[in-house]
Coordinates of C-alpha atoms and ligand atoms in Angstrom, one line a residue:
M179 CA -17.6 -9.7 22.4
T180 CA -18.1 -9.1 18.7
A181 CA -15.6 -6.9 17.0
R182 CA -16.4 -3.8 15.2
I183 CA -15.8 -4.4 11.5
I184 CA -13.5 -1.7 10.0
D185 CA -15.2 -0.9 6.6
G186 CA -12.3 -0.3 4.3
K187 CA -14.6 0.3 1.3
A188 CA -16.3 3.2 3.0
I189 CA -13.1 4.7 4.3
A190 CA -11.5 4.4 0.9
A191 CA -14.5 6.2 -0.6
E192 CA -13.9 9.0 1.9
V193 CA -10.2 9.2 0.9
R194 CA -11.2 9.3 -2.8
A195 CA -13.7 12.1 -2.1
E196 CA -11.0 14.1 -0.3
V197 CA -8.7 13.6 -3.3
A198 CA -11.4 14.6 -5.8
A199 CA -12.0 17.8 -3.8
G200 CA -8.2 18.4 -3.7
V201 CA -7.9 17.9 -7.4
A202 CA -10.9 20.3 -8.1
A203 CA -9.1 23.0 -6.0
F204 CA -5.8 22.3 -7.8
V205 CA -7.4 22.8 -11.2
A206 CA -9.5 25.8 -10.1
D207 CA -6.2 27.4 -9.1
G208 CA -5.2 27.4 -12.8
S209 CA -3.1 24.2 -12.9
P210 CA -3.6 21.3 -15.3
P211 CA -4.9 18.2 -13.5
P212 CA -2.4 15.9 -11.7
G213 CA -1.3 13.1 -14.0
L214 CA -0.4 9.5 -13.1
A215 CA 1.6 7.2 -15.4
V216 CA 1.2 3.5 -14.9
V217 CA 3.7 1.1 -16.5
L218 CA 3.1 -2.6 -16.9
V219 CA 5.6 -5.0 -18.3
G220 CA 4.5 -8.4 -19.5
D221 CA 1.1 -10.2 -19.5
D222 CA 0.4 -11.2 -15.9
P223 CA -3.5 -11.3 -15.9
A224 CA -3.8 -10.1 -12.2
S225 CA -1.5 -7.1 -13.0
H226 CA -3.7 -6.2 -15.9
V227 CA -6.7 -6.1 -13.6
Y228 CA -4.9 -4.0 -11.0
V229 CA -3.7 -1.5 -13.7
A230 CA -7.2 -1.2 -15.2
N231 CA -8.6 -0.4 -11.7
K232 CA -5.9 2.2 -11.0
V233 CA -6.6 3.9 -14.3
R234 CA -10.4 3.9 -13.7
Q235 CA -10.1 5.3 -10.2
T236 CA -7.5 7.9 -11.2
E237 CA -9.8 9.3 -13.9
A238 CA -12.8 9.2 -11.5
V239 CA -11.2 11.7 -9.1
G240 CA -10.4 14.1 -12.0
M241 CA -6.8 13.3 -12.6
T242 CA -5.3 12.2 -16.0
S243 CA -3.9 8.8 -16.4
R244 CA -1.5 7.3 -19.0
R245 CA -1.1 3.6 -19.4
Y246 CA 2.1 2.1 -20.8
M247 CA 1.6 -1.6 -21.6
L248 CA 5.0 -3.0 -22.5
G249 CA 5.6 -6.5 -23.9
A250 CA 7.3 -9.3 -21.9
E251 CA 10.3 -9.0 -24.1
T252 CA 11.0 -5.4 -22.9
T253 CA 14.6 -4.9 -21.8
E254 CA 15.7 -3.3 -18.6
R255 CA 17.3 -0.4 -20.7
Q256 CA 14.0 0.2 -22.5
L257 CA 12.1 0.4 -19.3
L258 CA 14.6 2.7 -17.7
D259 CA 14.5 4.9 -20.8
L260 CA 10.7 5.2 -20.4
V261 CA 11.0 6.0 -16.7
E262 CA 13.5 8.7 -17.5
R263 CA 11.2 10.2 -20.1
L264 CA 8.3 10.2 -17.6
N265 CA 10.6 11.8 -14.9
A266 CA 11.2 14.7 -17.3
D267 CA 7.5 15.1 -18.4
P268 CA 5.9 18.0 -16.6
H269 CA 2.4 16.6 -17.1
V270 CA 3.2 13.4 -15.2
H271 CA 3.3 13.9 -11.4
G272 CA 3.2 10.2 -10.4
I273 CA 4.9 7.2 -11.9
L274 CA 3.9 3.7 -10.9
V275 CA 5.7 0.6 -12.3
Q276 CA 3.5 -2.4 -11.6
F277 CA 5.2 -5.3 -9.9
P278 CA 6.2 -8.1 -10.3
L279 CA 8.6 -7.3 -13.2
P280 CA 10.1 -10.0 -15.4
P281 CA 13.0 -11.6 -13.6
E282 CA 15.6 -10.2 -16.1
I283 CA 14.7 -6.7 -14.9
D284 CA 16.3 -5.4 -11.8
T285 CA 13.4 -4.0 -9.7
V286 CA 15.7 -2.1 -7.3
K287 CA 17.3 -0.3 -10.3
V288 CA 13.9 0.6 -11.7
V289 CA 12.6 1.9 -8.3
S290 CA 15.8 3.9 -7.8
T291 CA 15.4 5.5 -11.3
I292 CA 11.9 6.8 -10.7
S293 CA 12.3 10.4 -9.5
A294 CA 11.7 10.6 -5.7
A295 CA 9.3 13.5 -6.4
K296 CA 7.1 11.3 -8.6
D297 CA 7.6 8.0 -6.7
V298 CA 3.9 7.6 -5.7
D299 CA 4.5 4.0 -4.6
G300 CA 7.1 5.3 -2.0
F301 CA 9.7 2.6 -2.8
N302 CA 12.6 4.9 -4.0
P303 CA 15.4 4.7 -1.4
L304 CA 15.1 8.5 -0.8
N305 CA 11.4 8.1 0.1
V306 CA 12.2 5.1 2.3
G307 CA 14.7 7.1 4.2
R308 CA 12.4 10.1 4.4
T309 CA 9.5 8.0 5.7
A310 CA 11.8 6.3 8.2
T311 CA 13.0 9.6 9.7
G312 CA 9.5 11.1 9.6
M313 CA 10.5 13.9 7.1
K314 CA 7.6 16.0 6.0
G315 CA 6.7 15.5 2.3
A316 CA 7.9 11.9 2.1
L317 CA 5.9 9.8 -0.4
T318 CA 4.9 6.8 1.8
P319 CA 4.0 3.3 0.5
C320 CA 0.3 3.1 -0.2
T321 CA -0.7 0.0 1.7
P322 CA 0.9 1.0 5.1
L323 CA -0.5 4.5 4.6
G324 CA -4.0 3.1 4.1
V325 CA -3.6 0.9 7.2
M326 CA -2.7 3.9 9.3
R327 CA -5.9 5.5 8.2
L328 CA -7.9 2.4 9.1
I329 CA -6.2 2.3 12.5
H330 CA -7.1 5.9 13.1
S331 CA -10.8 5.1 12.4
V332 CA -10.6 3.2 15.6
H333 CA -8.0 5.1 17.7
A334 CA -7.6 8.9 17.6
D335 CA -4.2 8.5 19.3
I336 CA -2.1 5.4 19.2
A337 CA 0.9 6.8 21.2
G338 CA 2.1 4.2 23.8
L339 CA 0.1 1.3 22.4
G340 CA 1.9 -2.0 21.7
A341 CA 1.9 -2.9 18.0
L342 CA 3.1 -6.1 16.4
V343 CA 3.6 -6.2 12.6
V344 CA 3.7 -9.8 11.3
G345 CA 5.6 -9.7 8.0
A346 CA 8.7 -7.8 7.3
S347 CA 8.6 -7.1 3.5
N348 CA 9.8 -3.8 2.1
V349 CA 6.4 -3.3 0.5
V350 CA 4.3 -3.7 3.7
G351 CA 5.8 -4.9 7.0
R352 CA 8.9 -2.6 7.3
P353 CA 7.2 0.7 6.2
M354 CA 4.3 -0.3 8.4
A355 CA 6.5 -0.6 11.4
R356 CA 8.2 2.7 10.7
L357 CA 4.8 4.6 10.5
L358 CA 3.6 3.0 13.8
L359 CA 6.9 4.0 15.5
Q360 CA 6.5 7.5 14.1
E361 CA 3.3 7.8 16.0
Q362 CA 5.0 6.5 19.2
C363 CA 3.7 3.0 19.3
T364 CA 5.9 0.4 20.9
V365 CA 6.6 -1.7 17.8
S366 CA 7.8 -5.3 17.2
V367 CA 8.2 -6.9 13.8
A368 CA 7.8 -10.7 13.4
H369 CA 8.7 -12.8 10.3
V370 CA 8.9 -16.3 9.2
L371 CA 11.7 -17.2 11.6
T372 CA 10.1 -15.5 14.6
T373 CA 9.7 -17.9 17.5
D374 CA 6.7 -18.0 19.8
L375 CA 4.5 -15.9 17.4
E376 CA 1.4 -16.8 19.3
R377 CA 2.6 -15.2 22.6
R378 CA 3.8 -12.1 20.8
C379 CA 0.5 -11.7 19.1
R380 CA -1.3 -11.9 22.5
D381 CA 0.7 -8.9 23.7
A382 CA -0.4 -6.6 20.9
D383 CA -3.0 -3.8 21.2
I384 CA -2.6 -3.3 17.4
L385 CA -1.9 -6.4 15.3
V386 CA -1.1 -5.9 11.6
V387 CA -0.6 -9.1 9.6
A388 CA 0.9 -9.2 6.2
T389 CA 2.3 -12.6 5.4
G390 CA 0.3 -14.2 2.6
V391 CA -0.3 -17.3 4.8
P392 CA -4.1 -17.8 4.9
G393 CA -5.5 -18.2 8.4
L394 CA -2.1 -18.0 10.1
I395 CA -3.4 -15.9 13.1
R396 CA -6.0 -17.8 15.2
G397 CA -8.7 -16.2 17.3
D398 CA -7.1 -17.3 20.6
W399 CA -3.8 -15.7 19.6
I400 CA -5.4 -12.2 19.8
K401 CA -5.5 -10.0 22.8
P402 CA -9.1 -9.3 23.8
G403 CA -10.2 -5.9 22.4
A404 CA -7.2 -5.6 20.1
T405 CA -7.4 -3.8 16.8
V406 CA -6.6 -6.3 14.0
I407 CA -5.6 -5.3 10.5
D408 CA -5.4 -8.1 8.0
V409 CA -3.3 -7.1 5.0
G410 CA -3.0 -10.6 3.5
I411 CA -4.9 -11.5 0.4
T412 CA -4.8 -15.1 -1.0
R413 CA -7.0 -16.5 -3.7
I414 CA -8.1 -20.0 -2.8
T415 CA -10.1 -22.5 -4.9
S416 CA -12.5 -24.8 -3.1
S417 CA -13.0 -28.4 -4.0
S418 CA -16.2 -27.3 -6.0
G419 CA -14.0 -25.0 -8.1
T420 CA -15.3 -21.7 -6.6
E421 CA -12.7 -19.1 -5.9
R422 CA -12.6 -16.7 -2.9
L423 CA -10.1 -14.3 -1.3
V424 CA -8.9 -15.0 2.2
G425 CA -6.8 -13.1 4.7
D426 CA -4.0 -14.1 7.1
V427 CA -6.3 -14.0 10.1
A428 CA -8.9 -16.6 10.9
F429 CA -11.7 -14.0 10.7
D430 CA -14.6 -16.2 12.1
E431 CA -12.6 -16.8 15.3
A432 CA -11.0 -13.4 15.6
I433 CA -14.2 -11.5 15.4
H434 CA -15.2 -12.9 18.8
V435 CA -12.0 -11.7 20.5
A436 CA -10.8 -8.5 18.7
G437 CA -12.2 -5.1 19.4
A438 CA -12.0 -4.1 15.8
I439 CA -11.0 -6.0 12.7
T440 CA -10.7 -5.6 8.9
P441 CA -12.5 -8.1 6.6
V442 CA -10.9 -9.7 3.6
P443 CA -12.0 -8.5 1.0
G444 CA -13.2 -5.0 1.8
G445 CA -10.6 -4.0 4.4
V446 CA -7.1 -3.0 3.5
G447 CA -7.4 -3.7 -0.3
P448 CA -9.6 -0.7 -1.3
M449 CA -7.3 1.6 0.7
T450 CA -4.2 0.9 -1.3
I451 CA -5.5 2.5 -4.6
A452 CA -7.2 5.3 -2.7
C453 CA -3.8 6.2 -1.1
L454 CA -2.1 6.0 -4.4
L455 CA -4.4 8.7 -5.6
A456 CA -3.7 10.7 -2.5
N457 CA 0.0 10.4 -3.1
T458 CA -0.3 11.5 -6.7
L459 CA -2.2 14.6 -5.6
S460 CA 0.5 15.3 -2.9
A461 CA 3.2 14.9 -5.6
A462 CA 1.4 17.4 -7.9
Q463 CA 1.0 19.9 -5.1
A464 CA 4.6 19.6 -4.1
A465 CA 5.7 20.1 -7.7
K466 CA 3.6 23.2 -8.0
E467 CA 4.9 24.6 -4.7
E468 CA 8.5 24.1 -5.9
A469 CA 7.7 25.7 -9.3
C470 CA 6.2 28.7 -7.5
A471 CA 9.0 29.0 -4.9
P472 CA 11.3 32.1 -5.3
A473 CA 14.6 31.2 -6.8
Ligands
NAD681 P1 6.2 -11.0 1.1 O1 6.1 -12.5 0.7 O2 7.1 -10.1 0.5 O3 6.5 -11.0 2.7 C1 5.9 -11.9 3.6 C2 6.4 -11.7 5.0 O4 5.7 -12.5 5.8 C3 7.9 -12.0 5.1 O5 8.6 -11.0 5.9 C4 7.9 -13.4 5.8 O6 9.0 -13.6 6.7 C5 6.6 -13.3 6.6 N1 6.1 -14.6 6.9 C6 5.8 -15.6 6.0 N2 5.3 -16.7 6.6 C7 5.2 -16.4 7.9 C8 4.8 -17.1 9.1 N3 4.4 -18.3 9.0 N4 4.9 -16.5 10.3 C9 5.4 -15.2 10.4 N5 5.8 -14.5 9.3 C10 5.7 -15.0 8.1 O7 4.7 -10.5 1.1 P2 4.1 -9.0 1.0 O8 4.3 -8.4 -0.3 O9 4.5 -8.2 2.2 O10 2.5 -9.3 1.1 C11 2.0 -10.0 2.2 C12 0.5 -10.3 2.0 O11 -0.1 -9.0 1.9 C13 0.2 -11.0 0.7 O12 -1.0 -11.8 1.0 C14 -0.2 -9.9 -0.2 O13 -1.1 -10.4 -1.3 C15 -0.8 -8.9 0.7 N6 -0.8 -7.6 0.2 C16 -2.0 -6.9 0.2 C17 -2.0 -5.6 -0.3 C18 -3.3 -4.8 -0.3 O14 -3.4 -3.8 -0.9 N7 -4.3 -5.3 0.5 C19 -0.8 -4.9 -0.7 C20 0.4 -5.6 -0.6 C21 0.4 -7.0 -0.2

């Protein structure tokens, strides 16, 4: 068997086209375009690249973007003041604070200060609770949201399937498990202390891996025909000095066993920014509905 490759680049392009159409309709209806504010603290080179990509893709779908590049010496109070100003700004519908933040700044405090209505990353505790309980209108973390779309490119209906999420972070693993449960999968979550990971993987119809451990999941750990989503991204340097990105799944082995699999790169990665744009449009639409609702 050779697995079908799930083309994240193509599916992300579909999502961006849907968002662009939604933005055009929003503007045609007389509203200013949705606006995303991206805040970066410090000079982490990888974060600068992510922010530049986000800004470029935001503008490409017709939304406005604002970039706030703050120095590494920025205090927690200064960052919270900026977030509060953006919360109150009617032209800003989505606020994204790029992580990691410098260690002196309390990430939880920052995430909790972002208005739930503008929390396009979906990390504010209100949105975490809304996603967990399946409330309509919750802003859901972008990577798990993108993974659900990739899974649905293979399965119209996942109710009753067994899913294993390997990795239990608040950014990926936990919200991922909640979304799969919401769609009636039988979900297990594994983490670094889980025993007998190999056997648990072999039981999964849907295997989502987000650990950051390159090649952790071997081909013979996978249930034949399973759908395998590799969220992991690690940059490795070969002995000759060339760099490449690798996932958490041994792709060359897994492709002979799985039914469908995401590549790294070109699988989950492109979906994350596409879903950020989708969340920003949803936030703008919700703000407009609220403004139009009778008092
Ligand atoms: P994290 O470090 O916060 O969490 C890693 C999780 O993996 C933890 O729950 C840990 O217990 C578990 N884990 C670690 N080693 C393990 C092992 N040997 N066996 C089983 N579980 C193990 O990481 P994160 O933020 O969730 O990110 C995970 C990976 O996903 C990273 O490679 C990251 O770069 C990638 N990522 C990709 C995207 C994307 O857009 N494609 C987005 C977010 C994260």
